[in-house]
Amino acid sequence: MEDLVIEQQLTIETVSKNEAVSFVKNRYDEQRTTAKSSGLQNDFDFDKITQEKLTNTTELLTVIPIKTKAQQQRRRALFLRVGSQIESMIYHEFAESSFTNDTFSGIVLMTRLNGDFIRAYRLKNNKYVVDLVPNKKNQSGQKGTQNTSRTIDGGDLHEVIVINSYKDPSAFVSLNEMGKEVPITISWNSLGSGGTTGDAPWNKNEQELPNPCLDLANLMNYNLNSSNSLKAGINWLKDKVDATVNDKEAGIEVKKVMNPDETFKYEFTQVLSNEQFSIPMSVGFGYIGGLHSHPSDGYAMFSFQDIRFLLSVYDEASSSRKQEAFNGLVCKDALGNTNTYMLKIENIESLRTQINSVWNDPNYTKFQSEDERIKKIHEDQAKIYAKSNGNLEKSFLEQFKDFGIVLFKADVTTDNFDKLTLNNSTITQTPCN
């Protein structure tokens, strides 16, 4: 499936406005009963059809607004050619009574053109809250009658807590919801205005990532008591760090792989290094990050290169995986405590800007090779760590406070993570609930 996904990047094309109109009309000509019963065919506002920009491609998303008289509701039909086929869906928004043009609170519902349910979730101020599913009474169509799932609206859904949901639980629509897993994200504010007269577009800040605590919890809970799990990988690294001789780095690569049924699984691969202060770690379409250890001669905290690796994970991952990007570290501090840390991205543009600022600093650009430049950056960073009197967490938070990243620390059992923040030179630990 992953090979097919990569290949599909080359076969994504814009559906012309005329093609989209013909597609709708032909589809309802083939399903006259459904079209008459729903009245949907006459609701398409073909005069207001638009083509919106997509991320990571020059192709455009074709959008047809669907008229609705309901207050605080908006519907749009989305079209894109993937391979040789036109993929489509209807994107419904059911806003709460109070909202602004910059934030959205309410229900997002995705259906096929014939009304069949795809997915739904609730948002609060642009943030994902919970997945929603149709009430069972609205899913049991009988033979010879119209499937009642085609009449689903915001009131026919109920909440379901999804702990290990490997579809992207965010305020983004991925094209895998349209029937194909392709590495493009349709951002909230790229879907056009449409909808009821006078409504302004509801915007989504593209740089805001979903809750890092939720990402860590989902990853930690996956196969929790299995050898193929995050905790098993952490324990393997702890054994390396706690060994009598700890003079080389080790790592765990984490990959998110699509199953044949379009669910996802995580793969945790052990990696060994022959180097004392470096280890080769994979990045790419399916990788969401990794964990590594530091040798006993190294500092028990992240280095600049560790943060640079986090940016590489984000940049190289598919769009539906970027929000899960992380980098982990297992190390032993001067007091003999073995600690597990995680880095997550809070603001990708801040991270990119600050990394480029350090990398292109005149003090370092005189070093032509990458290895020499990293070595010099790390030498300067080590001097700062050396002045911290062993308080490496505080030193790290001070050094990288503007990098748009969040530092997490696991508890003694490695079952939960706390977010570490610096307030008036004091570290505050906030549990991930």
PDB file of N, CA and C in Angstrom, residues 13-24 49-51 59-64 79-81 86:
ATOM      1  N   GLU A  13      -4.615  15.115  -9.982  1.00  0.00           N
ATOM      2  CA  GLU A  13      -4.897  16.160 -10.957  1.00  0.00           C
ATOM      3  C   GLU A  13      -6.154  16.935 -10.587  1.00  0.00           C
ATOM      4  N   THR A  14      -6.205  18.151 -11.072  1.00  0.00           N
ATOM      5  CA  THR A  14      -7.376  19.003 -10.864  1.00  0.00           C
ATOM      6  C   THR A  14      -8.550  18.485 -11.682  1.00  0.00           C
ATOM      7  N   VAL A  15      -9.713  18.493 -11.085  1.00  0.00           N
ATOM      8  CA  VAL A  15     -10.955  18.222 -11.810  1.00  0.00           C
ATOM      9  C   VAL A  15     -11.489  19.568 -12.295  1.00  0.00           C
ATOM     10  N   SER A  16     -11.685  19.718 -13.602  1.00  0.00           N
ATOM     11  CA  SER A  16     -12.160  20.993 -14.126  1.00  0.00           C
ATOM     12  C   SER A  16     -13.568  21.276 -13.607  1.00  0.00           C
ATOM     13  N   LYS A  17     -13.959  22.536 -13.661  1.00  0.00           N
ATOM     14  CA  LYS A  17     -15.292  22.904 -13.194  1.00  0.00           C
ATOM     15  C   LYS A  17     -16.373  22.186 -13.987  1.00  0.00           C
ATOM     16  N   ASN A  18     -16.194  22.123 -15.299  1.00  0.00           N
ATOM     17  CA  ASN A  18     -17.183  21.438 -16.144  1.00  0.00           C
ATOM     18  C   ASN A  18     -17.249  19.953 -15.822  1.00  0.00           C
ATOM     19  N   GLU A  19     -16.087  19.344 -15.551  1.00  0.00           N
ATOM     20  CA  GLU A  19     -16.062  17.923 -15.191  1.00  0.00           C
ATOM     21  C   GLU A  19     -16.796  17.678 -13.885  1.00  0.00           C
ATOM     22  N   ALA A  20     -16.594  18.561 -12.910  1.00  0.00           N
ATOM     23  CA  ALA A  20     -17.265  18.396 -11.621  1.00  0.00           C
ATOM     24  C   ALA A  20     -18.776  18.506 -11.765  1.00  0.00           C
ATOM     25  N   VAL A  21     -19.232  19.482 -12.553  1.00  0.00           N
ATOM     26  CA  VAL A  21     -20.670  19.642 -12.775  1.00  0.00           C
ATOM     27  C   VAL A  21     -21.241  18.419 -13.470  1.00  0.00           C
ATOM     28  N   SER A  22     -20.549  17.941 -14.503  1.00  0.00           N
ATOM     29  CA  SER A  22     -21.020  16.750 -15.225  1.00  0.00           C
ATOM     30  C   SER A  22     -21.018  15.518 -14.328  1.00  0.00           C
ATOM     31  N   PHE A  23     -20.002  15.415 -13.464  1.00  0.00           N
ATOM     32  CA  PHE A  23     -19.908  14.276 -12.555  1.00  0.00           C
ATOM     33  C   PHE A  23     -21.125  14.227 -11.637  1.00  0.00           C
ATOM     34  N   VAL A  24     -21.495  15.379 -11.084  1.00  0.00           N
ATOM     35  CA  VAL A  24     -22.645  15.435 -10.183  1.00  0.00           C
ATOM     36  C   VAL A  24     -23.923  15.068 -10.923  1.00  0.00           C
ATOM     37  N   ILE A  49     -19.151  27.681  -8.083  1.00  0.00           N
ATOM     38  CA  ILE A  49     -18.079  26.694  -8.049  1.00  0.00           C
ATOM     39  C   ILE A  49     -16.720  27.404  -8.021  1.00  0.00           C
ATOM     40  N   THR A  50     -15.795  26.889  -7.222  1.00  0.00           N
ATOM     41  CA  THR A  50     -14.460  27.481  -7.098  1.00  0.00           C
ATOM     42  C   THR A  50     -13.407  26.390  -7.176  1.00  0.00           C
ATOM     43  N   GLN A  51     -12.174  26.807  -7.340  1.00  0.00           N
ATOM     44  CA  GLN A  51     -11.036  25.888  -7.291  1.00  0.00           C
ATOM     45  C   GLN A  51     -10.033  26.444  -6.299  1.00  0.00           C
ATOM     46  N   GLU A  59      -1.772  21.351  -8.065  1.00  0.00           N
ATOM     47  CA  GLU A  59      -3.132  20.991  -8.477  1.00  0.00           C
ATOM     48  C   GLU A  59      -4.141  21.673  -7.554  1.00  0.00           C
ATOM     49  N   LEU A  60      -5.365  21.802  -8.030  1.00  0.00           N
ATOM     50  CA  LEU A  60      -6.405  22.521  -7.296  1.00  0.00           C
ATOM     51  C   LEU A  60      -7.544  21.594  -6.884  1.00  0.00           C
ATOM     52  N   LEU A  61      -8.190  21.939  -5.795  1.00  0.00           N
ATOM     53  CA  LEU A  61      -9.370  21.222  -5.324  1.00  0.00           C
ATOM     54  C   LEU A  61     -10.608  21.950  -5.847  1.00  0.00           C
ATOM     55  N   THR A  62     -11.465  21.239  -6.523  1.00  0.00           N
ATOM     56  CA  THR A  62     -12.692  21.835  -7.053  1.00  0.00           C
ATOM     57  C   THR A  62     -13.793  21.724  -6.005  1.00  0.00           C
ATOM     58  N   VAL A  63     -14.450  22.855  -5.698  1.00  0.00           N
ATOM     59  CA  VAL A  63     -15.422  22.927  -4.612  1.00  0.00           C
ATOM     60  C   VAL A  63     -16.743  23.480  -5.145  1.00  0.00           C
ATOM     61  N   ILE A  64     -17.835  22.741  -4.916  1.00  0.00           N
ATOM     62  CA  ILE A  64     -19.168  23.213  -5.267  1.00  0.00           C
ATOM     63  C   ILE A  64     -19.957  23.424  -3.975  1.00  0.00           C
ATOM     64  N   PHE A  79     -13.914  17.771  -5.027  1.00  0.00           N
ATOM     65  CA  PHE A  79     -13.583  16.893  -6.145  1.00  0.00           C
ATOM     66  C   PHE A  79     -12.086  16.977  -6.455  1.00  0.00           C
ATOM     67  N   LEU A  80     -11.486  15.802  -6.720  1.00  0.00           N
ATOM     68  CA  LEU A  80     -10.086  15.725  -7.116  1.00  0.00           C
ATOM     69  C   LEU A  80      -9.897  14.421  -7.876  1.00  0.00           C
ATOM     70  N   ARG A  81      -9.109  14.446  -8.926  1.00  0.00           N
ATOM     71  CA  ARG A  81      -8.821  13.212  -9.667  1.00  0.00           C
ATOM     72  C   ARG A  81      -7.587  12.557  -9.068  1.00  0.00           C
ATOM     73  N   ILE A  86     -12.216  10.200 -10.566  1.00  0.00           N
ATOM     74  CA  ILE A  86     -12.599  11.387  -9.815  1.00  0.00           C
ATOM     75  C   ILE A  86     -13.073  10.948  -8.437  1.00  0.00           C
TER      76      ILE A  86
END
